[in-house]
PDB file of C-alpha atoms in Angstrom:
ATOM      1  CA  GLY A   1      -0.015   0.019   0.092  1.00 34.00           C
ATOM      2  CA  GLU A   2       0.993   3.627   0.026  1.00 40.00           C
ATOM      3  CA  SER A   3       3.253   3.743   3.124  1.00 47.00           C
ATOM      4  CA  VAL A   4       6.673   4.891   4.100  1.00 58.00           C
ATOM      5  CA  GLY A   5       7.608   3.239   7.321  1.00 53.00           C
ATOM      6  CA  LEU A   6      10.296   4.161   9.957  1.00 47.00           C
ATOM      7  CA  HIS A   7      12.324   1.569  11.696  1.00 46.00           C
ATOM      8  CA  LEU A   8      12.520   3.238  15.220  1.00 50.00           C
ATOM      9  CA  PRO A   9       9.752   5.413  16.822  1.00 85.00           C
ATOM     10  CA  THR A  10      12.174   7.098  19.313  1.00 91.00           C
ATOM     11  CA  LEU A  11      15.892   7.766  19.179  1.00 93.00           C
ATOM     12  CA  SER A  12      17.705   9.255  22.139  1.00 95.00           C
ATOM     13  CA  VAL A  13      21.214  10.459  21.525  1.00 96.00           C
ATOM     14  CA  GLN A  14      23.775  12.414  23.541  1.00 97.00           C
ATOM     15  CA  GLU A  15      24.431  16.107  22.713  1.00 97.00           C
ATOM     16  CA  GLY A  16      27.372  16.169  20.268  1.00 97.00           C
ATOM     17  CA  ASP A  17      26.852  12.602  18.980  1.00 97.00           C
ATOM     18  CA  ASN A  18      25.792  11.859  15.465  1.00 97.00           C
ATOM     19  CA  SER A  19      22.260  10.726  14.920  1.00 97.00           C
ATOM     20  CA  ILE A  20      20.948   8.312  12.211  1.00 96.00           C
ATOM     21  CA  ILE A  21      17.326   8.108  11.381  1.00 95.00           C
ATOM     22  CA  ASN A  22      16.133   5.331   9.109  1.00 94.00           C
ATOM     23  CA  CYS A  23      13.194   5.023   6.712  1.00 93.00           C
ATOM     24  CA  ALA A  24      11.895   2.227   4.541  1.00 91.00           C
ATOM     25  CA  TYR A  25       9.762   3.175   1.607  1.00 89.00           C
ATOM     26  CA  SER A  26       7.427   0.839  -0.248  1.00 82.00           C
ATOM     27  CA  ASN A  27       7.239   2.113  -3.973  1.00 86.00           C
ATOM     28  CA  SER A  28      10.200   1.258  -6.068  1.00 87.00           C
ATOM     29  CA  ALA A  29       9.049   3.676  -8.636  1.00 85.00           C
ATOM     30  CA  SER A  30       9.337   6.652  -6.207  1.00 87.00           C
ATOM     31  CA  ASP A  31      11.878   9.168  -7.617  1.00 86.00           C
ATOM     32  CA  TYR A  32      11.948  11.902  -4.957  1.00 88.00           C
ATOM     33  CA  PHE A  33      12.349  11.754  -1.268  1.00 92.00           C
ATOM     34  CA  ILE A  34      12.373  14.574   1.486  1.00 92.00           C
ATOM     35  CA  TRP A  35      13.137  14.648   5.122  1.00 95.00           C
ATOM     36  CA  TYR A  36      11.101  16.915   7.259  1.00 95.00           C
ATOM     37  CA  LYS A  37      11.522  18.124  10.920  1.00 96.00           C
ATOM     38  CA  GLN A  38       8.425  18.819  13.070  1.00 94.00           C
ATOM     39  CA  GLU A  39       8.681  20.608  16.279  1.00 93.00           C
ATOM     40  CA  SER A  40       5.892  20.531  18.746  1.00 89.00           C
ATOM     41  CA  GLY A  41       2.983  22.554  17.721  1.00 86.00           C
ATOM     42  CA  LYS A  42       4.410  23.581  14.399  1.00 90.00           C
ATOM     43  CA  GLY A  43       4.048  22.291  10.783  1.00 91.00           C
ATOM     44  CA  PRO A  44       6.779  20.193   9.225  1.00 93.00           C
ATOM     45  CA  GLN A  45       9.889  21.939   7.950  1.00 94.00           C
ATOM     46  CA  PHE A  46      11.884  20.878   5.067  1.00 92.00           C
ATOM     47  CA  ILE A  47      15.388  19.527   6.001  1.00 95.00           C
ATOM     48  CA  ILE A  48      16.851  18.045   2.872  1.00 95.00           C
ATOM     49  CA  ASP A  49      15.838  16.188  -0.329  1.00 93.00           C
ATOM     50  CA  ILE A  50      17.250  13.677  -2.728  1.00 94.00           C
ATOM     51  CA  ARG A  51      16.331  12.405  -6.181  1.00 91.00           C
ATOM     52  CA  SER A  52      16.495   8.745  -7.191  1.00 91.00           C
ATOM     53  CA  ASN A  53      19.485   9.258  -9.579  1.00 93.00           C
ATOM     54  CA  MET A  54      21.654  10.049  -6.447  1.00 96.00           C
ATOM     55  CA  ASP A  55      22.524   7.910  -3.466  1.00 97.00           C
ATOM     56  CA  LYS A  56      23.950  10.641  -1.179  1.00 98.00           C
ATOM     57  CA  ARG A  57      23.350  14.339  -0.625  1.00 97.00           C
ATOM     58  CA  GLN A  58      24.795  16.479   1.975  1.00 97.00           C
ATOM     59  CA  GLY A  59      23.550  19.656   3.600  1.00 94.00           C
ATOM     60  CA  GLN A  60      24.501  21.791   6.667  1.00 93.00           C
ATOM     61  CA  ARG A  61      25.147  19.108   9.363  1.00 96.00           C
ATOM     62  CA  VAL A  62      22.762  16.660   7.590  1.00 98.00           C
ATOM     63  CA  THR A  63      23.353  13.919   5.067  1.00 98.00           C
ATOM     64  CA  VAL A  64      20.752  11.883   3.313  1.00 98.00           C
ATOM     65  CA  LEU A  65      21.555   8.425   1.888  1.00 98.00           C
ATOM     66  CA  LEU A  66      19.376   6.492  -0.408  1.00 97.00           C
ATOM     67  CA  ASN A  67      19.726   2.878  -1.138  1.00 96.00           C
ATOM     68  CA  LYS A  68      17.240   1.819  -4.002  1.00 93.00           C
ATOM     69  CA  THR A  69      18.185  -1.711  -3.936  1.00 94.00           C
ATOM     70  CA  VAL A  70      16.571  -2.236  -0.511  1.00 94.00           C
ATOM     71  CA  LYS A  71      14.355   0.785  -0.608  1.00 93.00           C
ATOM     72  CA  HIS A  72      15.968   2.395   2.437  1.00 94.00           C
ATOM     73  CA  LEU A  73      16.586   6.155   3.271  1.00 95.00           C
ATOM     74  CA  SER A  74      18.462   7.598   6.017  1.00 97.00           C
ATOM     75  CA  LEU A  75      19.034  10.891   7.624  1.00 97.00           C
ATOM     76  CA  GLN A  76      22.331  11.574   9.331  1.00 98.00           C
ATOM     77  CA  ILE A  77      22.656  14.565  11.744  1.00 98.00           C
ATOM     78  CA  ALA A  78      26.297  15.399  12.678  1.00 97.00           C
ATOM     79  CA  ALA A  79      27.108  16.730  16.221  1.00 97.00           C
ATOM     80  CA  THR A  80      23.517  16.706  17.300  1.00 97.00           C
ATOM     81  CA  GLN A  81      22.210  19.676  19.249  1.00 97.00           C
ATOM     82  CA  PRO A  82      19.317  20.089  21.719  1.00 96.00           C
ATOM     83  CA  GLY A  83      17.632  22.124  18.976  1.00 96.00           C
ATOM     84  CA  ASP A  84      17.543  19.114  16.848  1.00 97.00           C
ATOM     85  CA  SER A  85      15.122  17.480  19.213  1.00 96.00           C
ATOM     86  CA  ALA A  86      11.810  16.953  17.205  1.00 96.00           C
ATOM     87  CA  VAL A  87       9.973  14.348  15.168  1.00 94.00           C
ATOM     88  CA  TYR A  88      11.503  13.493  11.823  1.00 96.00           C
ATOM     89  CA  PHE A  89       9.529  12.387   8.840  1.00 94.00           C
ATOM     90  CA  CYS A  90      10.586  11.010   5.635  1.00 93.00           C
ATOM     91  CA  ALA A  91       8.350  11.367   2.564  1.00 91.00           C
ATOM     92  CA  GLU A  92       8.301   9.900  -0.926  1.00 89.00           C
ATOM     93  CA  ASN A  93       6.923  11.135  -4.207  1.00 82.00           C
ATOM     94  CA  TYR A  94       4.716   8.048  -4.468  1.00 76.00           C
ATOM     95  CA  GLY A  95       4.065   7.225  -8.089  1.00 66.00           C
ATOM     96  CA  SER A  96       7.084   9.236  -9.596  1.00 55.00           C
ATOM     97  CA  GLY A  97       7.407  12.385 -11.547  1.00 54.00           C
ATOM     98  CA  ASN A  98       4.427  14.609 -11.817  1.00 57.00           C
ATOM     99  CA  THR A  99       1.945  11.903 -11.310  1.00 59.00           C
ATOM    100  CA  GLY A 100       3.154  11.440  -7.771  1.00 66.00           C
ATOM    101  CA  LYS A 101       2.131  12.771  -4.416  1.00 78.00           C
ATOM    102  CA  LEU A 102       4.003  13.102  -1.238  1.00 83.00           C
ATOM    103  CA  ILE A 103       3.368  10.199   1.222  1.00 86.00           C
ATOM    104  CA  PHE A 104       4.815  10.427   4.649  1.00 88.00           C
ATOM    105  CA  GLY A 105       5.931   7.931   7.240  1.00 84.00           C
ATOM    106  CA  GLN A 106       4.986   7.608  10.890  1.00 81.00           C
ATOM    107  CA  GLY A 107       7.916   9.628  12.173  1.00 89.00           C
ATOM    108  CA  THR A 108      10.911   9.185  14.592  1.00 93.00           C
ATOM    109  CA  THR A 109      11.183  11.287  17.720  1.00 93.00           C
ATOM    110  CA  LEU A 110      14.734  12.426  18.215  1.00 96.00           C
ATOM    111  CA  GLN A 111      15.543  13.152  21.813  1.00 96.00           C
ATOM    112  CA  VAL A 112      18.912  14.903  22.488  1.00 96.00           C
ATOM    113  CA  LYS A 113      20.176  14.526  26.059  1.00 94.00           C
ATOM    114  CA  PRO A 114      22.410  17.342  27.358  1.00 89.00           C
TER     115      PRO A 114
ATOM    116  CA  GLY B   1       2.027  36.014   2.035  1.00 51.00           C
ATOM    117  CA  ALA B   2       5.428  34.714   3.054  1.00 78.00           C
ATOM    118  CA  GLY B   3       4.138  31.320   3.870  1.00 93.00           C
ATOM    119  CA  VAL B   4       1.234  28.949   3.918  1.00 96.00           C
ATOM    120  CA  SER B   5      -1.520  30.299   6.189  1.00 96.00           C
ATOM    121  CA  GLN B   6      -4.193  28.300   7.819  1.00 97.00           C
ATOM    122  CA  SER B   7      -7.300  29.315   9.644  1.00 97.00           C
ATOM    123  CA  PRO B   8      -8.479  28.928  12.355  1.00 97.00           C
ATOM    124  CA  SER B   9      -5.505  27.730  14.322  1.00 96.00           C
ATOM    125  CA  ASN B  10      -7.884  25.917  16.791  1.00 97.00           C
ATOM    126  CA  LYS B  11     -11.418  24.754  16.350  1.00 98.00           C
ATOM    127  CA  VAL B  12     -13.717  23.055  18.759  1.00 98.00           C
ATOM    128  CA  THR B  13     -16.939  21.709  17.429  1.00 98.00           C
ATOM    129  CA  GLU B  14     -19.826  19.529  18.627  1.00 98.00           C
ATOM    130  CA  LYS B  15     -20.171  16.196  17.220  1.00 98.00           C
ATOM    131  CA  GLY B  16     -22.576  16.293  14.152  1.00 98.00           C
ATOM    132  CA  LYS B  17     -21.756  19.865  13.155  1.00 98.00           C
ATOM    133  CA  ASP B  18     -20.006  20.812   9.926  1.00 98.00           C
ATOM    134  CA  VAL B  19     -16.654  22.585   9.942  1.00 98.00           C
ATOM    135  CA  GLU B  20     -14.594  24.609   7.324  1.00 98.00           C
ATOM    136  CA  LEU B  21     -10.883  24.731   7.426  1.00 98.00           C
ATOM    137  CA  ARG B  22      -9.062  27.245   5.254  1.00 98.00           C
ATOM    138  CA  CYS B  23      -5.643  27.260   3.553  1.00 97.00           C
ATOM    139  CA  ASP B  24      -3.987  30.052   1.792  1.00 96.00           C
ATOM    140  CA  PRO B  25      -0.924  28.779  -0.122  1.00 95.00           C
ATOM    141  CA  ILE B  26       2.206  30.497  -1.111  1.00 94.00           C
ATOM    142  CA  SER B  27       1.583  32.726  -3.978  1.00 91.00           C
ATOM    143  CA  GLY B  28       2.490  31.024  -7.278  1.00 88.00           C
ATOM    144  CA  HIS B  29       2.310  27.527  -6.064  1.00 90.00           C
ATOM    145  CA  THR B  30       0.249  25.351  -8.108  1.00 88.00           C
ATOM    146  CA  ALA B  31       0.188  22.261  -5.917  1.00 90.00           C
ATOM    147  CA  LEU B  32      -1.743  22.288  -2.854  1.00 93.00           C
ATOM    148  CA  TYR B  33      -2.026  19.218  -0.278  1.00 93.00           C
ATOM    149  CA  TRP B  34      -4.082  18.452   2.768  1.00 96.00           C
ATOM    150  CA  TYR B  35      -2.921  15.993   5.344  1.00 96.00           C
ATOM    151  CA  ARG B  36      -4.356  14.863   8.699  1.00 96.00           C
ATOM    152  CA  GLN B  37      -2.182  14.134  11.716  1.00 93.00           C
ATOM    153  CA  SER B  38      -3.472  12.429  14.656  1.00 88.00           C
ATOM    154  CA  LEU B  39      -1.751  12.789  17.942  1.00 81.00           C
ATOM    155  CA  GLY B  40       1.722  11.039  17.915  1.00 76.00           C
ATOM    156  CA  GLN B  41       1.074   9.866  14.366  1.00 80.00           C
ATOM    157  CA  GLY B  42       2.345  10.589  10.808  1.00 85.00           C
ATOM    158  CA  LEU B  43       0.786  12.662   8.101  1.00 91.00           C
ATOM    159  CA  GLU B  44      -2.146  10.983   6.543  1.00 91.00           C
ATOM    160  CA  PHE B  45      -2.622  12.110   2.914  1.00 92.00           C
ATOM    161  CA  LEU B  46      -6.178  13.406   2.195  1.00 95.00           C
ATOM    162  CA  ILE B  47      -6.242  15.305  -1.010  1.00 94.00           C
ATOM    163  CA  TYR B  48      -4.300  17.352  -3.408  1.00 88.00           C
ATOM    164  CA  PHE B  49      -4.818  19.952  -6.220  1.00 91.00           C
ATOM    165  CA  GLN B  50      -2.584  20.625  -9.101  1.00 86.00           C
ATOM    166  CA  GLY B  51      -3.321  23.688 -11.329  1.00 84.00           C
ATOM    167  CA  ASN B  52      -6.560  23.140 -13.124  1.00 82.00           C
ATOM    168  CA  SER B  53      -6.337  19.304 -13.123  1.00 84.00           C
ATOM    169  CA  ALA B  54      -9.009  17.376 -11.292  1.00 87.00           C
ATOM    170  CA  PRO B  55      -8.004  16.882  -7.693  1.00 90.00           C
ATOM    171  CA  ASP B  56      -6.548  13.646  -6.360  1.00 90.00           C
ATOM    172  CA  LYS B  57      -9.228  12.680  -3.629  1.00 92.00           C
ATOM    173  CA  SER B  58      -7.829   9.148  -2.996  1.00 91.00           C
ATOM    174  CA  GLY B  59      -7.038   9.899   0.668  1.00 93.00           C
ATOM    175  CA  LEU B  60     -10.351  11.294   1.816  1.00 96.00           C
ATOM    176  CA  PRO B  61     -11.505   8.867   4.590  1.00 95.00           C
ATOM    177  CA  SER B  62     -15.225   9.209   3.846  1.00 95.00           C
ATOM    178  CA  ASP B  63     -17.758  11.167   1.828  1.00 96.00           C
ATOM    179  CA  ARG B  64     -18.145  13.521   4.885  1.00 98.00           C
ATOM    180  CA  PHE B  65     -14.913  15.059   3.614  1.00 98.00           C
ATOM    181  CA  SER B  66     -14.627  17.369   0.744  1.00 97.00           C
ATOM    182  CA  ALA B  67     -12.347  20.200  -0.429  1.00 97.00           C
ATOM    183  CA  GLU B  68     -12.422  22.965  -2.898  1.00 95.00           C
ATOM    184  CA  ARG B  69      -9.764  25.237  -4.397  1.00 94.00           C
ATOM    185  CA  THR B  70     -10.950  28.440  -5.777  1.00 85.00           C
ATOM    186  CA  GLY B  71      -9.112  30.298  -8.527  1.00 81.00           C
ATOM    187  CA  GLY B  72      -6.117  28.027  -8.068  1.00 77.00           C
ATOM    188  CA  SER B  73      -5.400  29.618  -4.802  1.00 90.00           C
ATOM    189  CA  VAL B  74      -7.267  29.438  -1.517  1.00 95.00           C
ATOM    190  CA  SER B  75      -8.605  26.011  -0.515  1.00 97.00           C
ATOM    191  CA  THR B  76     -11.261  24.911   1.933  1.00 97.00           C
ATOM    192  CA  LEU B  77     -11.489  21.539   3.568  1.00 98.00           C
ATOM    193  CA  THR B  78     -15.094  20.732   4.706  1.00 98.00           C
ATOM    194  CA  ILE B  79     -15.961  17.952   7.083  1.00 98.00           C
ATOM    195  CA  GLN B  80     -19.776  17.459   7.568  1.00 98.00           C
ATOM    196  CA  ARG B  81     -21.372  15.804  10.468  1.00 98.00           C
ATOM    197  CA  THR B  82     -18.117  15.640  12.351  1.00 98.00           C
ATOM    198  CA  GLN B  83     -17.327  12.604  14.534  1.00 97.00           C
ATOM    199  CA  GLN B  84     -14.904  12.319  17.379  1.00 96.00           C
ATOM    200  CA  GLU B  85     -12.515  10.463  15.358  1.00 95.00           C
ATOM    201  CA  ASP B  86     -12.172  13.491  13.028  1.00 97.00           C
ATOM    202  CA  SER B  87     -10.252  15.172  15.903  1.00 97.00           C
ATOM    203  CA  ALA B  88      -6.679  15.793  14.624  1.00 96.00           C
ATOM    204  CA  VAL B  89      -4.353  18.512  13.268  1.00 96.00           C
ATOM    205  CA  TYR B  90      -5.170  19.371   9.653  1.00 98.00           C
ATOM    206  CA  LEU B  91      -2.198  20.480   7.698  1.00 97.00           C
ATOM    207  CA  CYS B  92      -2.077  22.211   4.415  1.00 97.00           C
ATOM    208  CA  ALA B  93       0.983  22.319   2.202  1.00 94.00           C
ATOM    209  CA  SER B  94       1.865  23.966  -1.102  1.00 92.00           C
ATOM    210  CA  SER B  95       4.701  23.342  -3.648  1.00 88.00           C
ATOM    211  CA  LEU B  96       5.635  24.700  -6.915  1.00 85.00           C
ATOM    212  CA  SER B  97       4.698  21.344  -8.543  1.00 73.00           C
ATOM    213  CA  ARG B  98       3.424  18.200  -7.337  1.00 61.00           C
ATOM    214  CA  GLY B  99       5.531  15.416  -6.143  1.00 56.00           C
ATOM    215  CA  THR B 100       8.876  16.588  -7.246  1.00 62.00           C
ATOM    216  CA  THR B 101       9.539  19.559  -5.194  1.00 73.00           C
ATOM    217  CA  GLU B 102       9.594  20.734  -1.591  1.00 82.00           C
ATOM    218  CA  ALA B 103       6.200  21.182   0.041  1.00 87.00           C
ATOM    219  CA  PHE B 104       5.926  24.173   2.389  1.00 92.00           C
ATOM    220  CA  PHE B 105       3.579  23.524   5.333  1.00 94.00           C
ATOM    221  CA  GLY B 106       1.180  25.734   7.341  1.00 96.00           C
ATOM    222  CA  GLN B 107       0.865  25.663  11.123  1.00 94.00           C
ATOM    223  CA  GLY B 108      -2.145  23.443  10.874  1.00 96.00           C
ATOM    224  CA  THR B 109      -5.650  23.706  12.259  1.00 97.00           C
ATOM    225  CA  ARG B 110      -6.217  21.664  15.610  1.00 97.00           C
ATOM    226  CA  LEU B 111      -9.779  20.222  15.279  1.00 98.00           C
ATOM    227  CA  THR B 112     -11.386  18.885  18.431  1.00 98.00           C
ATOM    228  CA  VAL B 113     -14.851  17.363  18.080  1.00 98.00           C
ATOM    229  CA  VAL B 114     -16.573  16.964  21.452  1.00 97.00           C
TER     230      VAL B 114
END
């Protein structure tokens, strides 16, 4: 069905450590993926995206890895800070190209311990 | 406006009443999405609009839910005969084009059916 699942519902890390949030997607035809961050009481905010013709993309302190063979997506956050505490969602362009729509996973809560 | 605007921010309604939720997308964005987020859950796709094309209504949970987008801009999500299970945060997002570009989210409307 139309689903994007996350492996872990909650991730707790120490401030300064690196965080890795994982995501499994279901549609092999999906060609675009996004990670969003949602803080309490706010709408999701864009973090980073990646297209299916890439396997890695880096941003500021964040890296997204895409493994199309096993339909797996991950978000790596370097030197995690207390401000990174939030729920993280992955989303896929389910259906590909301009026929697709963004489908979201359940989310992983990231807790950063000082 | 600078971002996606939703109103009201909070709505409490009695079971059986109809409600209308409004979304003002970012100017120039042709794609508009509605999602529903229950407490502690992911974003459930409801409906999206792309330009003048027929909307994708595949996510609407029942015929009590409907949405319109007038003039390719403002959208209204209507829930008729509300039920307690309709209680959730309703999020609107817009993007330059569907599926392949970043979607920008509003702050959401928190609907509580009592």
